[in-house]
Coordinates of C-alpha atoms in Angstrom, one line a residue:
M1 CA -52.3 -49.1 37.5
S2 CA -52.8 -45.3 38.3
E3 CA -51.9 -42.8 35.3
S4 CA -49.8 -40.9 37.8
R5 CA -47.7 -44.0 38.1
C6 CA -45.5 -45.4 35.2
A7 CA -44.7 -48.9 34.5
G8 CA -41.7 -49.9 36.6
G9 CA -41.3 -46.3 37.6
V10 CA -42.2 -44.1 41.1
D11 CA -45.5 -42.5 41.7
L12 CA -45.3 -39.2 39.6
G13 CA -48.5 -37.7 41.2
S14 CA -50.4 -35.0 39.1
D15 CA -47.8 -32.0 39.8
P16 CA -44.5 -32.4 37.7
T17 CA -42.3 -30.6 40.1
E18 CA -43.4 -33.6 42.7
G19 CA -42.7 -36.3 40.0
M20 CA -39.4 -35.0 39.5
R21 CA -38.5 -35.1 43.1
A22 CA -39.7 -38.6 43.5
A23 CA -37.6 -39.4 40.7
D24 CA -34.6 -37.8 41.8
D25 CA -35.2 -39.5 45.2
A26 CA -35.0 -42.9 43.2
V27 CA -31.8 -41.8 41.7
R28 CA -30.2 -40.9 45.3
S29 CA -31.7 -44.3 46.4
G30 CA -29.8 -46.3 43.2
D31 CA -32.9 -47.3 41.9
L32 CA -31.6 -46.1 38.5
Q33 CA -34.2 -48.3 36.6
A34 CA -37.3 -46.9 38.4
A35 CA -35.9 -43.4 37.6
R36 CA -35.4 -43.9 34.0
E37 CA -38.8 -44.9 33.4
S38 CA -40.2 -41.9 35.5
Y39 CA -38.0 -39.4 33.6
R40 CA -39.0 -40.9 30.4
A41 CA -42.8 -40.4 31.5
L42 CA -42.1 -36.9 32.6
L43 CA -40.5 -36.0 29.2
A44 CA -43.5 -37.6 27.3
R45 CA -45.6 -35.1 29.9
A46 CA -43.3 -32.3 28.9
P47 CA -41.2 -32.6 25.8
G48 CA -39.3 -29.4 26.5
S49 CA -38.3 -30.2 30.1
L50 CA -34.3 -29.6 30.3
D51 CA -34.4 -31.0 33.7
A52 CA -35.9 -34.1 32.7
R53 CA -34.0 -34.8 29.5
V54 CA -30.6 -34.1 31.7
A55 CA -31.8 -36.3 34.6
L56 CA -32.5 -39.1 31.7
D57 CA -29.3 -38.5 29.7
Y58 CA -27.4 -39.1 33.7
V59 CA -29.3 -42.2 34.2
E60 CA -28.8 -43.5 30.8
Y61 CA -25.1 -42.9 31.0
R62 CA -24.9 -44.3 34.5
L63 CA -27.0 -47.4 32.9
G64 CA -25.3 -47.5 29.6
G65 CA -22.0 -49.6 30.9
K66 CA -20.5 -47.5 28.2
H67 CA -16.6 -46.8 28.9
S68 CA -16.3 -42.9 29.1
R69 CA -12.8 -41.3 28.8
Y70 CA -13.8 -39.2 31.7
Q71 CA -14.1 -42.1 34.2
G72 CA -11.8 -43.4 36.8
L73 CA -10.5 -40.5 38.5
E74 CA -11.0 -39.6 42.2
L75 CA -9.4 -37.1 44.3
N76 CA -7.9 -39.0 47.3
P77 CA -4.4 -37.7 48.4
S78 CA -2.4 -39.7 51.4
T79 CA -1.7 -38.0 54.6
E80 CA 1.7 -37.4 53.9
T81 CA 0.9 -35.4 50.9
L82 CA -1.2 -33.1 52.7
D83 CA 1.3 -33.0 55.5
A84 CA 3.7 -31.6 52.9
K85 CA 1.6 -29.0 51.8
Q86 CA 0.8 -27.5 55.1
R87 CA 4.8 -27.4 55.6
N88 CA 5.2 -25.5 52.6
L89 CA 2.1 -23.1 53.2
A90 CA 3.3 -22.3 56.4
V91 CA 6.8 -21.4 55.3
W92 CA 5.1 -19.2 52.5
E93 CA 3.0 -17.6 54.9
E94 CA 6.1 -16.3 57.2
E95 CA 8.1 -15.3 54.1
A96 CA 5.3 -13.6 52.4
A97 CA 4.6 -11.6 55.5
K98 CA 8.4 -10.3 55.6
G99 CA 8.7 -9.6 51.9
R100 CA 11.5 -11.7 50.9
V101 CA 12.3 -12.0 47.4
R102 CA 14.8 -15.0 47.7
L103 CA 12.1 -18.0 49.2
Q104 CA 12.5 -21.1 50.4
S105 CA 8.8 -22.1 50.0
R106 CA 7.7 -23.5 46.7
P107 CA 4.8 -22.1 44.7
I108 CA 1.6 -22.6 46.7
H109 CA -0.3 -22.2 43.4
I110 CA 0.4 -23.1 39.5
F111 CA -0.8 -21.4 36.5
L112 CA -0.2 -23.9 33.8
E113 CA -0.9 -22.9 30.2
H114 CA -0.8 -26.4 28.5
T115 CA -2.7 -25.4 25.4
T116 CA -3.1 -22.4 23.1
R117 CA -5.7 -23.9 21.1
C118 CA -9.5 -22.7 21.2
N119 CA -12.6 -23.8 19.3
F120 CA -14.1 -20.4 20.0
Y121 CA -12.9 -16.9 18.2
C122 CA -14.7 -14.5 20.8
L123 CA -15.0 -10.9 19.6
H124 CA -12.9 -9.7 22.6
C125 CA -9.9 -12.0 22.0
S126 CA -7.2 -11.4 19.5
K127 CA -8.4 -15.3 18.7
G128 CA -11.0 -13.7 16.5
Y129 CA -8.8 -11.8 14.5
D130 CA -5.5 -13.2 13.8
E131 CA -4.0 -16.3 12.7
Y132 CA -1.8 -18.2 15.8
E133 CA 0.3 -21.1 16.6
A134 CA -1.6 -23.9 18.3
L135 CA 0.4 -25.9 20.7
D136 CA -0.3 -28.6 23.4
M137 CA 2.2 -29.5 25.8
D138 CA 3.6 -33.0 26.0
Q139 CA 3.7 -35.3 29.0
G140 CA 7.7 -34.8 29.3
A141 CA 7.1 -30.9 29.5
L142 CA 4.3 -31.2 32.1
E143 CA 6.4 -33.3 34.3
K144 CA 9.2 -30.7 34.6
V145 CA 6.1 -28.8 36.2
F146 CA 4.6 -31.3 38.0
E147 CA 7.5 -33.4 39.7
P148 CA 9.0 -30.4 41.7
L149 CA 5.8 -28.7 42.4
L150 CA 2.7 -31.1 42.8
P151 CA 3.9 -32.3 46.3
T152 CA 3.6 -28.9 48.0
T153 CA 1.1 -26.9 45.9
L154 CA -2.2 -26.3 47.0
G155 CA -4.1 -25.2 43.7
A156 CA -3.7 -25.3 40.1
C157 CA -5.2 -23.3 37.3
I158 CA -4.6 -25.2 34.1
T159 CA -6.2 -22.2 31.6
G160 CA -3.9 -20.0 29.4
F161 CA -4.6 -18.5 26.3
G162 CA -6.6 -21.3 25.2
E163 CA -9.6 -23.7 26.1
P164 CA -8.2 -26.0 28.4
T165 CA -10.7 -28.8 28.1
I166 CA -9.6 -29.5 24.4
S167 CA -6.2 -30.0 25.3
K168 CA -4.6 -33.3 24.2
E169 CA -3.3 -33.7 27.7
Y170 CA -6.2 -32.6 29.7
L171 CA -7.3 -35.8 31.1
Y172 CA -3.5 -36.6 32.2
I173 CA -3.6 -33.1 33.7
L174 CA -6.7 -34.1 35.6
R175 CA -4.9 -37.3 37.0
R176 CA -1.7 -35.9 38.0
L177 CA -3.6 -33.3 40.1
A178 CA -5.6 -35.9 41.5
E179 CA -3.2 -38.1 42.7
N180 CA -1.8 -35.4 44.5
G181 CA -4.9 -34.1 45.8
V182 CA -5.0 -30.9 44.0
S183 CA -8.4 -29.8 42.7
P184 CA -8.3 -28.1 39.2
H185 CA -9.3 -24.4 38.8
F186 CA -10.1 -23.4 35.5
S187 CA -12.3 -21.4 32.9
T188 CA -14.2 -22.9 30.2
N189 CA -16.1 -21.8 27.5
T190 CA -18.5 -24.8 28.1
S191 CA -18.5 -26.2 24.9
T192 CA -17.1 -29.7 26.3
L193 CA -19.3 -30.0 29.2
T194 CA -21.5 -33.0 28.8
I195 CA -23.0 -35.4 31.3
P196 CA -19.9 -37.6 31.6
H197 CA -17.6 -34.5 31.7
L198 CA -19.7 -32.7 34.6
D199 CA -19.6 -36.2 36.5
L200 CA -15.9 -35.9 36.4
L201 CA -15.6 -32.6 37.6
L202 CA -18.0 -33.1 40.5
R203 CA -15.9 -36.3 41.5
I204 CA -12.7 -34.6 41.8
H205 CA -14.2 -31.3 43.1
A206 CA -13.0 -28.7 40.5
D207 CA -13.5 -25.2 40.8
V208 CA -15.1 -24.4 37.1
I209 CA -15.5 -20.8 35.8
L210 CA -18.0 -20.4 32.9
S211 CA -17.1 -17.5 30.7
L212 CA -20.3 -16.3 29.3
D213 CA -20.1 -12.8 28.7
G214 CA -24.2 -12.7 27.7
A215 CA -27.4 -13.3 29.6
T216 CA -29.1 -13.6 26.3
R217 CA -28.9 -15.8 23.0
E218 CA -27.8 -12.8 20.9
T219 CA -25.4 -11.2 23.3
F220 CA -23.6 -14.6 24.0
E221 CA -23.2 -15.9 20.5
T222 CA -22.1 -12.7 19.2
I223 CA -19.5 -12.1 21.7
R224 CA -18.7 -15.8 22.4
T225 CA -18.5 -16.6 18.3
G226 CA -18.6 -20.5 18.2
G227 CA -20.9 -21.0 21.0
K228 CA -24.7 -22.1 20.9
W229 CA -27.0 -20.8 23.5
E230 CA -28.8 -24.3 23.5
H231 CA -25.9 -26.2 24.6
L232 CA -25.1 -23.6 27.3
L233 CA -28.6 -23.7 28.6
Y234 CA -28.2 -27.9 28.8
S235 CA -25.1 -27.3 30.5
L236 CA -26.4 -25.2 33.0
H237 CA -29.4 -27.3 33.5
A238 CA -26.9 -30.3 34.0
I239 CA -25.0 -28.3 36.6
R240 CA -27.6 -27.4 38.8
W241 CA -29.3 -31.1 38.5
M242 CA -26.1 -33.3 39.1
R243 CA -24.9 -30.9 41.9
S244 CA -28.6 -31.6 43.8
I245 CA -27.9 -35.2 43.3
L246 CA -23.8 -35.8 43.6
P247 CA -22.1 -34.7 47.0
S248 CA -19.3 -32.7 46.1
R249 CA -17.2 -29.5 46.6
A250 CA -16.9 -28.5 43.3
R251 CA -17.6 -24.8 42.7
F252 CA -19.2 -23.4 39.5
S253 CA -18.9 -20.0 38.9
V254 CA -19.4 -17.2 36.0
T255 CA -16.9 -14.5 34.9
F256 CA -18.4 -11.6 32.6
V257 CA -16.1 -9.5 30.9
A258 CA -18.0 -6.1 30.9
M259 CA -18.2 -4.3 27.4
K260 CA -20.3 -1.5 26.2
M261 CA -22.1 -3.9 24.4
N262 CA -22.9 -6.1 27.0
V263 CA -22.8 -4.6 30.2
H264 CA -26.5 -3.6 30.2
E265 CA -27.1 -7.5 30.7
L266 CA -25.0 -7.6 34.1
P267 CA -28.4 -7.3 36.0
E268 CA -30.0 -10.3 34.1
M269 CA -26.6 -12.2 34.7
V270 CA -26.8 -11.9 38.3
R271 CA -30.4 -13.4 38.1
L272 CA -29.1 -16.4 35.9
V273 CA -26.3 -17.0 38.5
H274 CA -28.9 -17.0 41.0
R275 CA -31.6 -19.3 38.5
Y276 CA -29.0 -21.9 38.2
G277 CA -27.6 -22.1 41.7
L278 CA -24.0 -21.1 40.6
D279 CA -21.7 -19.9 43.1
S280 CA -20.7 -16.5 42.3
L281 CA -20.3 -13.8 39.6
K282 CA -17.1 -12.1 38.7
V283 CA -17.4 -9.0 36.7
H284 CA -14.0 -8.2 34.6
D285 CA -12.8 -5.0 33.2
F286 CA -12.3 -5.4 29.6
N287 CA -8.7 -4.6 28.6
P288 CA -8.6 -4.1 24.7
I289 CA -5.3 -5.5 23.4
G290 CA -3.0 -3.0 21.4
S291 CA -2.9 0.6 20.5
A292 CA -5.5 2.6 19.2
H293 CA -4.1 1.7 15.7
E294 CA -4.0 -1.7 16.1
Q295 CA -7.5 -1.4 17.4
A296 CA -9.0 0.0 14.6
H297 CA -9.6 -3.1 12.6
R298 CA -11.3 -4.8 15.4
V299 CA -15.2 -5.4 16.1
D300 CA -14.3 -4.5 19.8
A301 CA -12.9 -1.6 19.3
G302 CA -14.2 1.6 21.4
Q303 CA -15.7 -1.2 23.7
S304 CA -13.9 -0.1 27.0
L305 CA -16.1 1.0 29.9
W306 CA -13.2 3.5 30.8
D307 CA -15.0 6.2 28.4
D308 CA -18.3 5.2 29.7
A309 CA -18.0 5.5 33.3
K310 CA -20.8 7.1 34.3
R311 CA -23.2 4.6 32.4
A312 CA -21.2 1.7 33.8
N313 CA -21.0 2.6 37.2
A314 CA -24.7 3.2 37.1
I315 CA -25.4 -0.6 35.8
F316 CA -22.9 -1.8 38.3
D317 CA -24.8 -0.4 41.3
E318 CA -28.2 -1.9 39.7
A319 CA -26.3 -5.2 39.5
E320 CA -24.9 -5.2 43.1
K321 CA -28.5 -4.1 44.4
A322 CA -30.0 -7.5 42.3
A323 CA -27.1 -9.5 43.9
R324 CA -27.9 -8.4 47.5
E325 CA -31.7 -9.3 46.9
L326 CA -31.2 -12.5 45.3
G327 CA -28.1 -13.5 47.8
V328 CA -25.8 -13.7 45.0
E329 CA -21.8 -13.4 45.6
I330 CA -20.7 -10.8 43.1
H331 CA -17.1 -9.3 42.6
I332 CA -17.0 -5.9 40.5
P333 CA -14.2 -3.9 39.9
P334 CA -13.8 -0.4 41.7
R335 CA -16.0 2.2 40.1
Y336 CA -14.7 4.0 37.0
V337 CA -13.4 7.4 37.7
E338 CA -15.5 9.7 35.3
N339 CA -13.7 12.2 32.7
S340 CA -10.7 10.2 32.5
P341 CA -9.0 9.4 29.1
G342 CA -10.4 6.4 27.5
R343 CA -8.4 3.0 27.1
T344 CA -7.4 3.6 23.8
D345 CA -6.7 7.1 23.7
S346 CA -3.1 8.5 22.4
R347 CA -0.5 8.6 25.1
W348 CA -0.3 12.6 24.4
R349 CA -3.8 12.8 25.0
K350 CA -3.3 10.9 28.5
L351 CA -0.4 13.1 29.3
L352 CA -2.4 15.8 28.8
A353 CA -5.2 14.9 31.0
T354 CA -3.0 13.8 33.8
R355 CA -4.0 15.4 37.1
G356 CA -0.8 16.6 39.1
F357 CA 2.9 15.8 38.8
F358 CA 3.7 13.2 41.4
P359 CA 1.6 10.1 42.2
A360 CA -1.0 10.1 44.8
R361 CA -0.3 8.3 47.9
R362 CA -1.8 4.7 48.2
R363 CA -3.3 4.7 44.9
F364 CA -3.1 0.9 44.7
P365 CA -6.1 -0.3 46.7
Q366 CA -4.1 -3.6 47.7
P367 CA -0.9 -5.4 47.3
C368 CA -0.4 -8.3 45.1
L369 CA 1.4 -11.3 46.4
L370 CA 1.2 -13.5 43.1
P371 CA 5.0 -13.5 42.5
W372 CA 5.5 -15.0 46.2
R373 CA 2.7 -17.5 45.9
A374 CA 2.6 -18.4 42.1
A375 CA 4.0 -18.5 38.7
Q376 CA 2.6 -19.5 35.1
V377 CA 4.2 -22.0 32.9
R378 CA 3.5 -21.0 29.3
V379 CA 3.1 -24.0 26.9
N380 CA 6.8 -22.8 25.0
G381 CA 8.2 -23.8 28.8
V382 CA 8.6 -20.0 29.3
V383 CA 8.2 -19.2 33.2
S384 CA 6.6 -15.9 34.2
P385 CA 5.5 -14.3 37.4
C386 CA 1.9 -14.4 37.3
C387 CA -1.1 -15.0 34.7
V388 CA -1.2 -11.5 33.4
S389 CA 2.5 -11.0 32.9
T390 CA 4.5 -12.5 29.9
R391 CA 8.0 -11.3 31.0
E392 CA 9.9 -14.6 30.6
M393 CA 11.8 -15.3 34.0
G394 CA 13.4 -18.4 32.5
N395 CA 12.7 -21.5 30.4
L396 CA 12.4 -25.2 31.4
S397 CA 14.0 -26.3 28.3
K398 CA 17.1 -24.5 29.6
K399 CA 16.7 -24.1 33.6
P400 CA 14.7 -26.4 36.3
F401 CA 11.6 -24.4 37.9
L402 CA 13.1 -24.6 41.4
E403 CA 16.1 -22.8 39.8
I404 CA 14.0 -20.0 38.0
W405 CA 11.7 -19.5 41.1
N406 CA 14.7 -17.9 42.9
D407 CA 16.9 -16.5 39.8
R408 CA 17.7 -12.8 39.3
P409 CA 14.8 -11.9 36.9
F410 CA 12.2 -13.3 39.5
R411 CA 13.9 -11.6 42.6
A412 CA 14.1 -8.4 40.7
F413 CA 10.0 -8.5 39.5
R414 CA 9.5 -9.0 43.5
R415 CA 11.4 -6.3 44.4
R416 CA 10.2 -4.0 41.9
M417 CA 6.4 -5.0 42.9
K418 CA 7.2 -3.6 46.3
T419 CA 8.0 0.1 45.0
F420 CA 5.9 3.0 44.1
F421 CA 7.0 2.1 40.2
P422 CA 5.8 -1.5 39.8
P423 CA 6.2 -3.4 36.3
P424 CA 4.1 -2.0 33.5
E425 CA 2.2 -5.0 33.3
C426 CA 1.0 -4.9 36.8
R427 CA 0.1 -1.1 36.2
K428 CA -2.7 -2.4 33.3
C429 CA -3.5 -5.6 35.5
H430 CA -7.0 -6.2 35.4
V431 CA -7.1 -9.0 37.8
F432 CA -9.1 -8.8 41.3
E433 CA -6.2 -10.3 43.4
G434 CA -3.6 -7.8 41.3
I435 CA -2.8 -4.3 42.9
N436 CA -5.5 -2.7 40.9
N437 CA -8.4 -4.8 42.5
G438 CA -9.6 -5.4 38.9
N439 CA -9.4 -1.9 38.0
P440 CA -6.4 -0.3 36.5
A441 CA -8.2 2.8 35.2
N442 CA -8.7 4.3 38.7
T443 CA -5.0 3.8 39.5
M444 CA -3.6 5.0 36.2
A445 CA -5.6 8.0 36.8
K446 CA -3.7 8.9 40.1
E447 CA -0.3 8.0 39.0
G448 CA 0.7 11.4 37.9
L449 CA 3.1 13.0 35.3
L450 CA 6.3 11.9 36.5
L451 CA 5.3 8.3 36.4
K452 CA 3.3 8.5 33.1
V453 CA 6.7 9.7 31.6
L454 CA 8.7 7.3 32.7
Y455 CA 6.3 4.7 31.6
F456 CA 6.4 5.9 28.5
I457 CA 10.1 6.0 28.6
E458 CA 10.4 2.4 29.6
D459 CA 7.8 1.3 27.0
F460 CA 9.6 3.0 24.1
F461 CA 13.0 1.4 24.8
A462 CA 11.3 -2.2 25.2
R463 CA 9.5 -1.8 21.8
E464 CA 12.8 -0.6 20.3
W465 CA 14.5 -3.7 22.2
A466 CA 11.9 -6.1 20.7
R467 CA 12.2 -4.7 17.4
Y468 CA 15.9 -5.0 17.5
K469 CA 15.4 -9.0 18.7
D470 CA 13.3 -9.4 15.5
S471 CA 15.6 -8.2 13.2
R472 CA 18.1 -10.4 14.8
R473 CA 15.6 -13.6 14.6
E474 CA 16.9 -16.2 11.5
P475 CA 14.3 -16.8 8.9
G476 CA 12.1 -19.6 9.9
E477 CA 13.2 -19.5 13.6
A478 CA 9.6 -18.4 14.6
P479 CA 6.6 -20.7 14.1
A480 CA 4.2 -20.2 11.3
P481 CA 0.6 -19.5 12.4
R482 CA -1.2 -22.7 11.9
Y483 CA -4.6 -22.0 13.6
F484 CA -7.3 -19.4 12.7
K485 CA -10.8 -19.1 14.1
G486 CA -11.1 -22.5 15.7
K487 CA -9.7 -24.6 13.1
Y488 CA -6.4 -25.6 11.7
L489 CA -5.2 -23.8 8.8
R490 CA -5.5 -26.0 5.4
T491 CA -1.7 -25.7 4.7
S492 CA -1.0 -27.3 8.1
S493 CA 0.7 -30.4 7.9
T494 CA -1.5 -31.4 11.1
D495 CA -4.6 -31.7 8.7

């Protein structure tokens, strides 16, 4: 027998790349036994080959016959379901074009925060510093969303203030979406991405965003505390290899929260996206939580790029150049306005640095249609107008969703969105689909002294009202924190 042919396997040849290609062809043709022997031989030659390791793990998973919790789901909607979605979409397009605030159409997209638990405690997230209440929606609460909306919605983002894949009802959610022809969209810290899990996501054509924030081990593990670089590399190799084997419309992209401590790695992140054949890279402006005083005890204090505009803009230019050369789809916020106040500067400094009294015309680069096309349902049943706003439009424990969708708070929010004085959370929105196109610093620099004062007054009264409501809350009414740095507290009854 030739040394290049393993027992029971395929001809590997002398070139490991050719040998890998031959073994992959055996998988595609269904000859898994031969492929397994070939991958074992390739690993014997090159024990450090992650591609061969991933391929062998996949084949053994397929041959093992062991039941996996991720098996049994397929995206196979009926013709009637697809027709209902298209009819709702046509009505929505007409209403959105006319700017109506009372809608006959139902949301074409859902934002569903079904868990607030997270097994990471990232440096740029409040979960890395504070105890918090960790909750999962149960099936009864989920059905208050699914029953009225799944027949007509086109998409569902199942990411909220937590890691969606560790929710107790994660697979139930995927099953309900698949039954109604809805591909899930979510961000993940990649910690649960195994071969069986990725196999499921490819079968249901999921749109998966990998939250990385670092292109090197040191930066990734520093920012995304709880993550392991070795597991990330395995997951990236698995995504690349399995997509080459399994036909799927699934998308795997990367999101990168740009901060002073990691923005220099953005060009390398472009190269990483290209290396693993990922679909796109989206760069988010870092939006610190809390005031300058509240930020003082946090490691990420002073990490906003708002006050490092020249350096950030130069690196953005370099990253875009690398993306053009490699053919990588990249989304970067508009360039920062230089010499503008920093994100955590005091309100007085921002007022004194204001240029002009009246707001600039067309200061928003684009309109935002999210309050017309979607709604966010939070883990406690609160309905908000989008994934950024925490404003309560209603609660599913008190009203059905379709009543909330056209109730007075939602109509008022849509009406104000069309004015020169949009809600304060929209003013600071860093989402690409929002009115700021991902860069609130630029639009806030153009809003003028008048609007800054008006927002200051509104914020003052909002804080006083919140303080008053807190003083009226009965002792024990608010849930006690039960989760800290990815684990239940020992005092929790959950232990």
